[in-house]
Coordinates of C-alpha atoms in Angstrom, one line a residue:
M4 CA 33.5 -36.4 28.3
S5 CA 32.1 -33.7 30.6
E6 CA 29.3 -31.3 29.6
G7 CA 31.6 -28.3 29.8
T8 CA 34.2 -30.0 27.5
A9 CA 31.5 -31.0 25.0
R10 CA 30.2 -27.4 25.0
E11 CA 33.6 -26.0 24.4
Q12 CA 34.2 -28.4 21.5
A13 CA 30.8 -27.5 20.0
I14 CA 31.7 -23.8 20.2
D15 CA 35.0 -24.5 18.5
R16 CA 33.1 -26.3 15.6
F17 CA 30.6 -23.5 15.5
V18 CA 32.9 -20.4 15.4
G19 CA 36.0 -22.0 13.8
S20 CA 39.4 -20.5 14.6
N21 CA 38.2 -17.9 17.1
G22 CA 37.1 -20.5 19.6
P23 CA 38.8 -19.1 22.8
Y24 CA 37.3 -15.7 22.3
Y25 CA 33.8 -17.0 21.8
R26 CA 34.1 -19.5 24.6
R27 CA 34.8 -16.7 27.0
A28 CA 32.0 -14.5 25.5
F29 CA 29.4 -17.2 25.5
K30 CA 30.3 -18.2 29.0
T31 CA 29.9 -14.7 30.3
I32 CA 26.6 -14.2 28.5
G33 CA 25.2 -17.6 29.7
E34 CA 26.1 -17.0 33.3
R35 CA 24.1 -13.7 33.7
K36 CA 20.6 -12.7 32.8
G37 CA 19.7 -9.7 30.6
Y38 CA 22.2 -7.8 28.5
V39 CA 25.9 -8.5 29.3
P40 CA 28.3 -5.8 28.0
S41 CA 30.3 -7.4 25.2
F42 CA 31.8 -5.9 22.0
N43 CA 32.8 -7.8 18.9
V44 CA 35.4 -5.8 16.9
A45 CA 35.1 -7.9 13.8
A46 CA 31.3 -7.3 13.7
F47 CA 31.9 -3.6 14.2
L48 CA 34.4 -3.4 11.3
L49 CA 32.7 -5.8 8.9
G50 CA 29.1 -5.0 9.7
P51 CA 26.5 -6.9 7.7
I52 CA 29.3 -9.0 6.1
W53 CA 30.0 -10.5 9.5
L54 CA 26.4 -11.2 10.2
S55 CA 26.0 -12.9 6.8
G56 CA 29.1 -15.0 7.5
R57 CA 27.6 -16.1 10.8
R58 CA 24.2 -16.7 9.1
I59 CA 22.4 -14.4 11.5
W60 CA 19.8 -13.4 8.8
S61 CA 17.3 -11.9 11.2
A62 CA 19.8 -9.1 12.0
F63 CA 21.6 -9.0 8.7
W64 CA 18.8 -7.3 6.7
P65 CA 17.9 -4.6 9.2
F66 CA 21.6 -3.6 9.7
L67 CA 22.2 -3.8 6.0
I68 CA 19.3 -1.4 5.3
A69 CA 20.6 0.9 8.1
D70 CA 24.1 1.0 6.6
L71 CA 22.8 1.7 3.1
L72 CA 20.5 4.4 4.4
A73 CA 23.4 6.1 6.1
V74 CA 25.4 5.9 2.9
V75 CA 22.5 7.5 1.0
I76 CA 22.2 10.4 3.5
I77 CA 26.0 11.0 3.4
A78 CA 26.1 10.9 -0.4
Y79 CA 23.1 13.1 -0.6
A80 CA 24.7 15.7 1.7
L81 CA 28.1 15.5 -0.1
S82 CA 26.5 16.1 -3.5
G83 CA 24.9 19.3 -2.2
G84 CA 21.5 18.1 -1.0
D85 CA 18.5 20.2 -2.0
S86 CA 20.8 23.1 -2.9
V87 CA 21.6 21.5 -6.3
D88 CA 17.9 21.6 -7.5
L89 CA 17.3 24.9 -5.8
A90 CA 20.4 26.4 -7.5
A91 CA 19.3 25.1 -10.8
R92 CA 15.9 26.7 -10.3
A93 CA 17.5 30.0 -9.3
N94 CA 19.6 29.9 -12.5
Q95 CA 16.5 29.3 -14.6
L96 CA 14.7 32.2 -12.9
E97 CA 17.7 34.5 -13.5
D98 CA 17.9 33.6 -17.1
L99 CA 14.1 34.1 -17.5
A100 CA 14.4 37.5 -15.7
A101 CA 17.2 38.6 -17.9
R102 CA 15.2 37.7 -21.1
R103 CA 12.2 39.5 -19.7
Q104 CA 14.3 42.6 -18.9
V105 CA 15.5 42.7 -22.5
E106 CA 12.0 42.4 -23.7
A107 CA 10.9 45.2 -21.4
Q108 CA 13.7 47.4 -22.6
D109 CA 12.8 46.8 -26.2
A110 CA 9.1 47.6 -25.5
S111 CA 10.1 50.8 -23.6
A112 CA 12.3 51.9 -26.5
Q113 CA 9.2 51.7 -28.8
N114 CA 6.7 53.2 -26.4
A115 CA 7.6 53.6 -22.7
A116 CA 4.0 54.5 -21.7
S117 CA 2.5 51.4 -23.3
N118 CA 0.8 48.7 -21.2
L119 CA 3.0 46.0 -22.7
A120 CA 6.2 47.8 -21.6
K121 CA 4.9 48.3 -18.1
S122 CA 3.7 44.7 -17.8
L123 CA 7.0 43.3 -19.0
S124 CA 8.9 45.6 -16.6
R125 CA 6.8 44.4 -13.7
S126 CA 7.2 40.7 -14.7
A127 CA 11.0 41.2 -15.0
T128 CA 11.1 42.8 -11.5
A129 CA 9.0 39.9 -10.0
L130 CA 11.2 37.3 -11.7
Q131 CA 14.4 39.0 -10.4
Q132 CA 12.9 38.9 -6.8
A133 CA 11.9 35.2 -7.2
A134 CA 15.4 34.4 -8.5
A135 CA 17.0 36.2 -5.5
D136 CA 14.7 34.3 -3.1
A137 CA 15.6 31.0 -4.8
R138 CA 19.3 31.8 -4.7
E139 CA 19.0 32.6 -1.0
T140 CA 17.2 29.4 -0.3
A141 CA 19.8 27.4 -2.2
E142 CA 22.6 29.0 -0.2
Q143 CA 20.8 28.2 3.0
A144 CA 20.3 24.6 1.9
Q145 CA 24.0 24.4 1.0
A146 CA 24.9 25.7 4.4
D147 CA 22.7 23.0 6.0
T148 CA 24.3 20.1 4.3
W149 CA 26.6 19.6 7.2
L150 CA 23.6 18.6 9.2
F151 CA 22.7 15.8 6.8
T152 CA 26.4 14.7 6.8
A153 CA 26.4 14.5 10.6
M154 CA 23.1 12.5 10.5
G155 CA 24.5 10.0 8.0
V156 CA 27.8 9.6 9.9
G157 CA 25.9 9.3 13.2
L158 CA 23.5 6.7 11.7
L159 CA 26.4 4.6 10.3
A160 CA 28.3 4.9 13.6
A161 CA 25.2 3.9 15.7
S162 CA 24.5 1.0 13.4
R163 CA 28.0 -0.3 13.6
L164 CA 28.2 0.2 17.4
L165 CA 25.0 -1.7 17.9
Q166 CA 26.3 -4.5 15.7
G167 CA 29.5 -4.7 17.8
A168 CA 27.5 -4.5 21.1
F169 CA 24.9 -7.2 20.2
S170 CA 26.8 -9.5 17.8
N171 CA 28.1 -11.8 20.6
H172 CA 24.6 -12.1 22.0
L173 CA 23.2 -12.9 18.6
A174 CA 25.9 -15.4 17.9
E175 CA 25.3 -17.1 21.3
R176 CA 21.6 -17.4 20.5
R177 CA 22.5 -18.8 17.0
F178 CA 24.9 -21.3 18.7
R179 CA 22.1 -22.6 21.0
A180 CA 19.8 -23.0 18.0
W181 CA 22.6 -24.7 16.1
R182 CA 23.1 -27.3 18.9
L183 CA 19.4 -28.1 18.9
E184 CA 19.3 -28.5 15.1
G185 CA 22.5 -30.7 15.2
D186 CA 23.4 -29.7 11.6
A187 CA 27.2 -29.6 11.5
A188 CA 27.2 -28.1 8.0
K189 CA 25.8 -24.8 9.4
G190 CA 28.7 -24.2 11.8
G191 CA 31.8 -22.1 11.3
F192 CA 32.1 -18.9 9.3
S193 CA 30.4 -19.2 5.9
L194 CA 32.8 -17.6 3.4
P195 CA 30.3 -17.9 0.5
S196 CA 27.6 -16.0 2.5
A197 CA 30.1 -13.3 3.6
A198 CA 31.3 -13.0 0.0
A199 CA 27.8 -12.7 -1.3
A200 CA 27.1 -9.9 1.2
A201 CA 30.4 -8.2 0.3
V202 CA 29.4 -8.3 -3.4
L203 CA 26.0 -6.9 -2.6
L204 CA 27.5 -4.0 -0.8
A205 CA 30.2 -3.6 -3.5
V206 CA 27.3 -3.2 -6.1
L207 CA 24.9 -1.1 -4.0
V208 CA 27.2 1.4 -2.4
P209 CA 28.9 2.6 -5.7
T210 CA 25.5 2.8 -7.3
V211 CA 24.3 5.1 -4.6
L212 CA 27.4 7.3 -4.8
L213 CA 27.2 7.5 -8.6
S214 CA 23.5 8.3 -8.6
F215 CA 24.1 11.4 -6.4
A216 CA 27.3 12.4 -8.2
D217 CA 25.4 12.5 -11.5
R218 CA 21.7 12.9 -10.6
T219 CA 20.6 12.4 -14.2
L220 CA 22.3 8.9 -14.4
F221 CA 19.3 7.0 -12.9
Q222 CA 16.7 9.7 -13.3
A223 CA 14.5 7.8 -15.7
V224 CA 13.7 4.1 -15.7
P225 CA 14.3 2.5 -19.1
S226 CA 10.9 1.5 -20.5
D227 CA 9.0 1.2 -23.7
P228 CA 5.7 3.1 -23.7
T229 CA 4.2 0.8 -26.3
W230 CA 4.3 -2.1 -23.9
N231 CA 2.0 -0.3 -21.5
S232 CA -0.5 0.6 -24.3
R233 CA -0.4 -2.9 -25.8
A234 CA -1.0 -4.5 -22.4
A235 CA -3.8 -2.1 -21.7
E236 CA -5.4 -2.9 -25.1
W237 CA -5.1 -6.6 -24.4
L238 CA -6.8 -6.3 -21.0
D239 CA -9.5 -4.2 -22.5
G240 CA -10.2 -6.9 -25.0
L241 CA -10.1 -9.6 -22.3
I242 CA -12.5 -7.8 -20.0
A243 CA -14.9 -7.2 -22.9
A244 CA -14.8 -10.9 -23.9
I245 CA -15.3 -12.0 -20.3
S246 CA -18.2 -9.5 -19.9
F247 CA -19.9 -10.8 -23.0
A248 CA -19.4 -14.4 -22.0
V249 CA -20.8 -14.0 -18.4
R250 CA -23.5 -11.5 -19.2
P251 CA -26.4 -14.0 -18.6
A252 CA -24.9 -15.1 -15.3
A253 CA -24.2 -11.5 -14.4
I254 CA -27.8 -10.5 -15.0
G255 CA -29.0 -13.4 -12.9
L256 CA -26.6 -12.6 -10.1
T257 CA -27.4 -8.9 -10.0
A258 CA -31.1 -9.8 -10.0
G259 CA -30.7 -12.1 -7.0
I260 CA -28.6 -9.5 -5.1
S261 CA -31.1 -6.8 -6.0
A262 CA -34.0 -9.0 -4.6
V263 CA -32.2 -9.6 -1.3
L264 CA -31.2 -6.0 -1.0
G265 CA -34.7 -4.7 -1.9
L266 CA -36.2 -7.0 0.7
M267 CA -33.9 -5.8 3.5
E268 CA -34.1 -2.2 2.5
N269 CA -37.9 -2.2 2.4
A270 CA -38.0 -4.0 5.7
L271 CA -35.8 -1.4 7.3
T272 CA -37.2 1.8 5.7
A273 CA -40.9 1.0 5.1
T274 CA -41.4 -0.4 8.7
P275 CA -42.3 2.5 11.1
W276 CA -39.1 3.7 12.7
P277 CA -40.3 3.1 16.3
V278 CA -40.7 -0.6 15.5
V279 CA -37.2 -0.9 13.9
M280 CA -35.7 1.1 16.8
A281 CA -37.3 -1.1 19.4
L282 CA -36.2 -4.3 17.6
I283 CA -32.6 -3.1 17.3
L284 CA -32.5 -2.1 21.0
A285 CA -34.0 -5.4 22.0
V286 CA -31.4 -7.3 20.0
A287 CA -28.6 -5.2 21.6
W288 CA -29.9 -5.9 25.1
Q289 CA -30.4 -9.6 24.5
L290 CA -27.0 -10.2 22.8
A291 CA -24.7 -7.8 24.5
G292 CA -26.2 -6.4 27.7
F293 CA -27.2 -3.1 29.1
R294 CA -24.1 -1.1 28.2
V295 CA -24.3 -1.9 24.5
F296 CA -28.1 -1.3 24.8
L297 CA -27.3 2.2 26.1
L298 CA -24.7 2.8 23.4
T299 CA -27.1 1.7 20.8
F300 CA -29.8 4.0 22.1
V301 CA -27.4 7.0 21.9
A302 CA -26.2 6.0 18.4
I303 CA -29.8 5.6 17.1
S304 CA -30.8 8.9 18.6
Y305 CA -27.8 10.6 16.9
L306 CA -28.9 9.1 13.5
A307 CA -32.5 10.1 14.0
L308 CA -32.0 13.7 15.3
L309 CA -29.6 14.7 12.5
G310 CA -31.8 13.2 9.8
Y311 CA -29.6 10.2 8.9
W312 CA -32.2 7.6 9.8
E313 CA -33.4 6.6 6.3
K314 CA -29.9 6.7 4.8
S315 CA -28.4 4.8 7.7
M316 CA -31.0 2.1 7.2
Q317 CA -30.1 2.0 3.5
T318 CA -26.5 1.6 4.6
V319 CA -27.4 -1.2 7.0
A320 CA -29.3 -3.0 4.2
L321 CA -26.4 -2.7 1.9
L322 CA -24.0 -3.8 4.6
G323 CA -26.4 -6.6 5.7
T324 CA -26.7 -8.0 2.2
A325 CA -22.9 -7.9 1.6
A326 CA -22.1 -9.3 5.0
F327 CA -24.7 -12.1 4.7
I328 CA -23.3 -13.2 1.4
S329 CA -19.7 -12.9 2.6
I330 CA -20.4 -14.9 5.8
A331 CA -22.5 -17.5 3.9
I332 CA -19.6 -18.1 1.5
G333 CA -16.7 -17.4 3.9
I334 CA -17.5 -19.8 6.8
P335 CA -17.9 -23.0 4.7
L336 CA -14.8 -22.0 2.7
G337 CA -12.9 -21.4 5.9
V338 CA -13.9 -24.8 7.3
L339 CA -12.7 -26.4 4.1
C340 CA -9.4 -24.6 4.3
G341 CA -9.1 -25.6 7.9
Y342 CA -9.5 -29.3 7.0
N343 CA -7.6 -29.4 3.7
K344 CA -4.1 -27.8 3.6
R345 CA -4.0 -28.1 -0.2
V346 CA -7.2 -26.0 -0.6
A347 CA -5.8 -23.5 2.0
A348 CA -2.6 -23.2 0.0
F349 CA -4.7 -22.5 -3.2
I350 CA -7.1 -20.1 -1.5
R351 CA -4.5 -18.1 0.5
P352 CA -3.0 -16.2 -2.5
L353 CA -6.5 -15.3 -3.7
L354 CA -7.3 -13.9 -0.3
D355 CA -4.0 -11.9 -0.3
F356 CA -4.9 -10.5 -3.7
M357 CA -8.4 -9.5 -2.6
Q358 CA -7.0 -7.8 0.5
T359 CA -4.1 -6.0 -1.0
M360 CA -5.5 -4.9 -4.3
P361 CA -6.8 -1.3 -3.9
A362 CA -10.6 -1.1 -4.0
F363 CA -10.6 1.5 -6.7
V364 CA -8.7 -0.9 -9.0
Y365 CA -11.2 -3.9 -8.8
L366 CA -14.1 -1.5 -9.1
I367 CA -13.2 -1.3 -12.8
P368 CA -13.8 -4.9 -13.8
V369 CA -16.9 -5.0 -11.4
I370 CA -18.4 -2.1 -13.3
A371 CA -17.5 -3.8 -16.7
L372 CA -19.2 -7.1 -15.7
F373 CA -22.1 -5.9 -13.6
G374 CA -22.7 -2.3 -14.5
I375 CA -23.2 0.7 -12.2
G376 CA -25.6 0.4 -9.2
K377 CA -26.2 -1.1 -5.8
P378 CA -25.5 -4.7 -6.9
S379 CA -22.1 -3.7 -8.2
G380 CA -21.4 -1.9 -4.9
I381 CA -22.4 -5.1 -3.0
I382 CA -20.1 -7.3 -5.1
A383 CA -17.2 -5.0 -4.6
T384 CA -17.9 -5.0 -0.9
I385 CA -18.0 -8.8 -0.8
I386 CA -14.6 -9.0 -2.5
F387 CA -13.2 -6.7 0.1
G388 CA -15.0 -8.1 3.1
I389 CA -14.8 -11.9 2.7
P390 CA -11.1 -12.6 3.4
P391 CA -11.2 -12.0 7.2
V392 CA -14.0 -14.5 7.9
V393 CA -12.3 -17.2 5.7
R394 CA -8.9 -16.7 7.3
L395 CA -10.2 -16.7 10.9
T396 CA -12.5 -19.6 10.4
A397 CA -9.7 -21.7 8.9
L398 CA -7.5 -20.7 11.8
G399 CA -10.1 -21.7 14.3
I400 CA -10.7 -25.0 12.7
A401 CA -7.0 -25.7 12.3
N402 CA -6.4 -24.9 16.0
V403 CA -9.0 -27.3 17.4
P404 CA -7.0 -29.6 19.8
P405 CA -6.5 -33.0 18.3
S406 CA -7.2 -34.6 21.7
V407 CA -10.7 -33.2 21.6
R408 CA -11.4 -34.7 18.2
E409 CA -9.9 -38.0 19.2
A410 CA -12.1 -38.2 22.3
A411 CA -15.2 -37.5 20.2
I412 CA -14.2 -40.1 17.6
A413 CA -13.5 -42.6 20.4
F414 CA -17.2 -42.2 21.5
G415 CA -18.4 -42.9 18.0
A416 CA -18.9 -39.4 16.6
S417 CA -19.7 -39.1 12.9
R418 CA -18.0 -36.5 10.7
L419 CA -21.1 -34.4 10.7
F420 CA -21.3 -34.6 14.5
L421 CA -17.6 -33.8 14.8
L422 CA -18.1 -30.7 12.7
L423 CA -21.3 -29.4 14.3
K424 CA -20.8 -30.3 17.9
V425 CA -17.0 -30.3 18.3
D426 CA -15.1 -28.2 15.7
L427 CA -17.4 -25.3 15.2
P428 CA -18.2 -24.7 18.9
T429 CA -14.5 -24.9 19.7
A430 CA -13.6 -22.5 16.9
A431 CA -16.5 -20.2 17.6
P432 CA -14.5 -17.4 19.2
S433 CA -12.2 -17.2 16.1
I434 CA -15.2 -17.5 13.7
M435 CA -17.1 -14.7 15.5
A436 CA -14.0 -12.5 15.4
G437 CA -13.9 -13.1 11.6
V438 CA -17.6 -12.3 11.3
S439 CA -17.0 -9.0 13.2
Q440 CA -14.0 -8.1 11.0
T441 CA -16.0 -8.9 7.9
I442 CA -18.9 -6.6 9.0
L443 CA -16.4 -3.8 9.7
M444 CA -14.6 -4.3 6.4
C445 CA -17.9 -4.2 4.5
L446 CA -18.9 -1.0 6.3
S447 CA -15.6 0.6 5.4
M448 CA -16.5 0.2 1.8
V449 CA -19.6 2.3 2.1
V450 CA -18.0 5.5 0.7
I451 CA -16.2 3.7 -2.1
A452 CA -19.4 1.8 -3.1
A453 CA -21.2 5.2 -3.3
L454 CA -18.9 6.0 -6.2
I455 CA -20.6 3.4 -8.4
G456 CA -24.2 4.1 -7.4
A457 CA -24.7 2.7 -4.0
K458 CA -26.8 5.0 -1.8
G459 CA -26.7 5.5 1.9
L460 CA -24.4 7.5 4.2
G461 CA -21.5 7.1 1.8
E462 CA -23.3 9.3 -0.7
D463 CA -23.3 12.2 1.9
V464 CA -19.6 11.8 2.5
L465 CA -18.9 11.7 -1.2
H466 CA -20.9 14.9 -1.7
A467 CA -19.1 16.5 1.1
L468 CA -15.8 15.7 -0.5
Q469 CA -16.9 17.1 -3.9
Y470 CA -18.1 20.4 -2.5
A471 CA -15.6 20.7 0.4
A472 CA -18.4 20.7 3.0
Q473 CA -16.3 19.8 6.0
G474 CA -19.0 19.9 8.6
Q475 CA -21.4 17.8 6.6
G476 CA -18.7 15.3 5.8
L477 CA -17.7 14.9 9.4
L478 CA -21.4 14.5 10.5
A479 CA -21.9 11.8 7.9
G480 CA -18.6 10.1 8.7
L481 CA -19.6 10.1 12.4
A482 CA -22.9 8.4 11.5
I483 CA -20.9 5.7 9.7
L484 CA -18.7 5.4 12.7
V485 CA -21.5 4.9 15.2
C486 CA -23.1 2.3 12.9
A487 CA -19.8 0.4 12.9
I488 CA -19.4 0.6 16.7
V489 CA -22.9 -0.6 17.4
L490 CA -22.7 -3.5 15.0
D491 CA -19.3 -4.6 16.3
R492 CA -20.4 -4.4 19.9
I493 CA -23.5 -6.4 19.2
V494 CA -21.6 -9.1 17.3
Q495 CA -18.8 -9.3 19.8
G496 CA -21.3 -9.4 22.6
R497 CA -22.9 -12.5 21.4
G498 CA -23.0 -15.2 24.1
R499 CA -22.5 -12.8 27.0
P500 CA -25.2 -13.0 29.7
S501 CA -27.7 -10.2 29.6
H502 CA -27.9 -7.9 32.7

């Protein structure tokens, strides 16, 4: 059997009864590079249902969302758009103005010269003007509903035209993947998948139409307020119990963090500033070269001339403590995750939680367990900053070429030698990228940590927010920015030859 005949038979098995059409379409697409004009009428008419039946899931969901969005816009426009709410507000203002007018007339009947009568009359006039303005705005919104209707129809038409124009290309790509997989059960048109997509649309589209036809239908989500209060009370009791149980350990941990932080802060603030500046510039030159040395000199000059030297050193001490602890924990944990897939599968959800949970939320249990102050700010910063170094270290270790390890083992390398002389050096670029990201993530927590008692530049930004001091806030924010840039350039420049 020739290759062409085998391909045609494979296409027939893949597409079912429409084999001749798809054989011609696939042949035309395969003979030319780039986009080949082709239009699938069935995909145009059925839309996501066709894509679901062909199991092209990567295109099914985007086009389904586009179709539903078009339906939402059309239903919104046909129901009156914003004019419904604006007309309701105009009616409320008209009713209120009428009542106020009656009150003003009653007050004028009693004493037309009284302050109450004059005040009620002015209020009635103002309400009438507001009602007239609201009515005019509602009428304008009603007149503009055609624009939303045109947008919805245009989006639906564009979505369907794109589906028709690209469906054969998507099906041809799916066919090639199907031939490589060799799974005959995944060929043909899947009626269950198409039926599931049709049911989904049959549920969602009427729901959208009903919600705009009666906007009070889904206005409130059914819920029981007592569930919220009971859950909050249970969490309060749980946090209180955990806080009482870990109080001795929390006291020891905060004492250790305070000792490290105090040592770093005293070393940076008590040492004469020319010495600290010279050391920072020397490190920048040695690790990253002349350009970063010049950038560091300009940044330090900015901090010194605007009076941010001491607070910037406090910030660097806070950052250094948090980053040191994060890196000291993160690199060994990342190495373990790189070697052990089970540990990685267990740690990954925790890292996702630490990165996605808003910082203001996990400040609450941190304060409950460790109180308010710099140690709590450092702990919150560690929680936020440790995931990058763990992830990138694990990625670097996992991507070490097996051939490199096999060569080292063939020459008798021990596990410790393999770790220290093969895996870590090979994964060093990824690990250093994780270290850099951790430092920047820690520095981004400076302002948030200032909310719970951490000092430094974040305190100036916080005061600027409280008193709407735009200039002072921008200057302090720029000071944090230059610290971040300098630290990132120095860490990323490690290993480059000095000039």
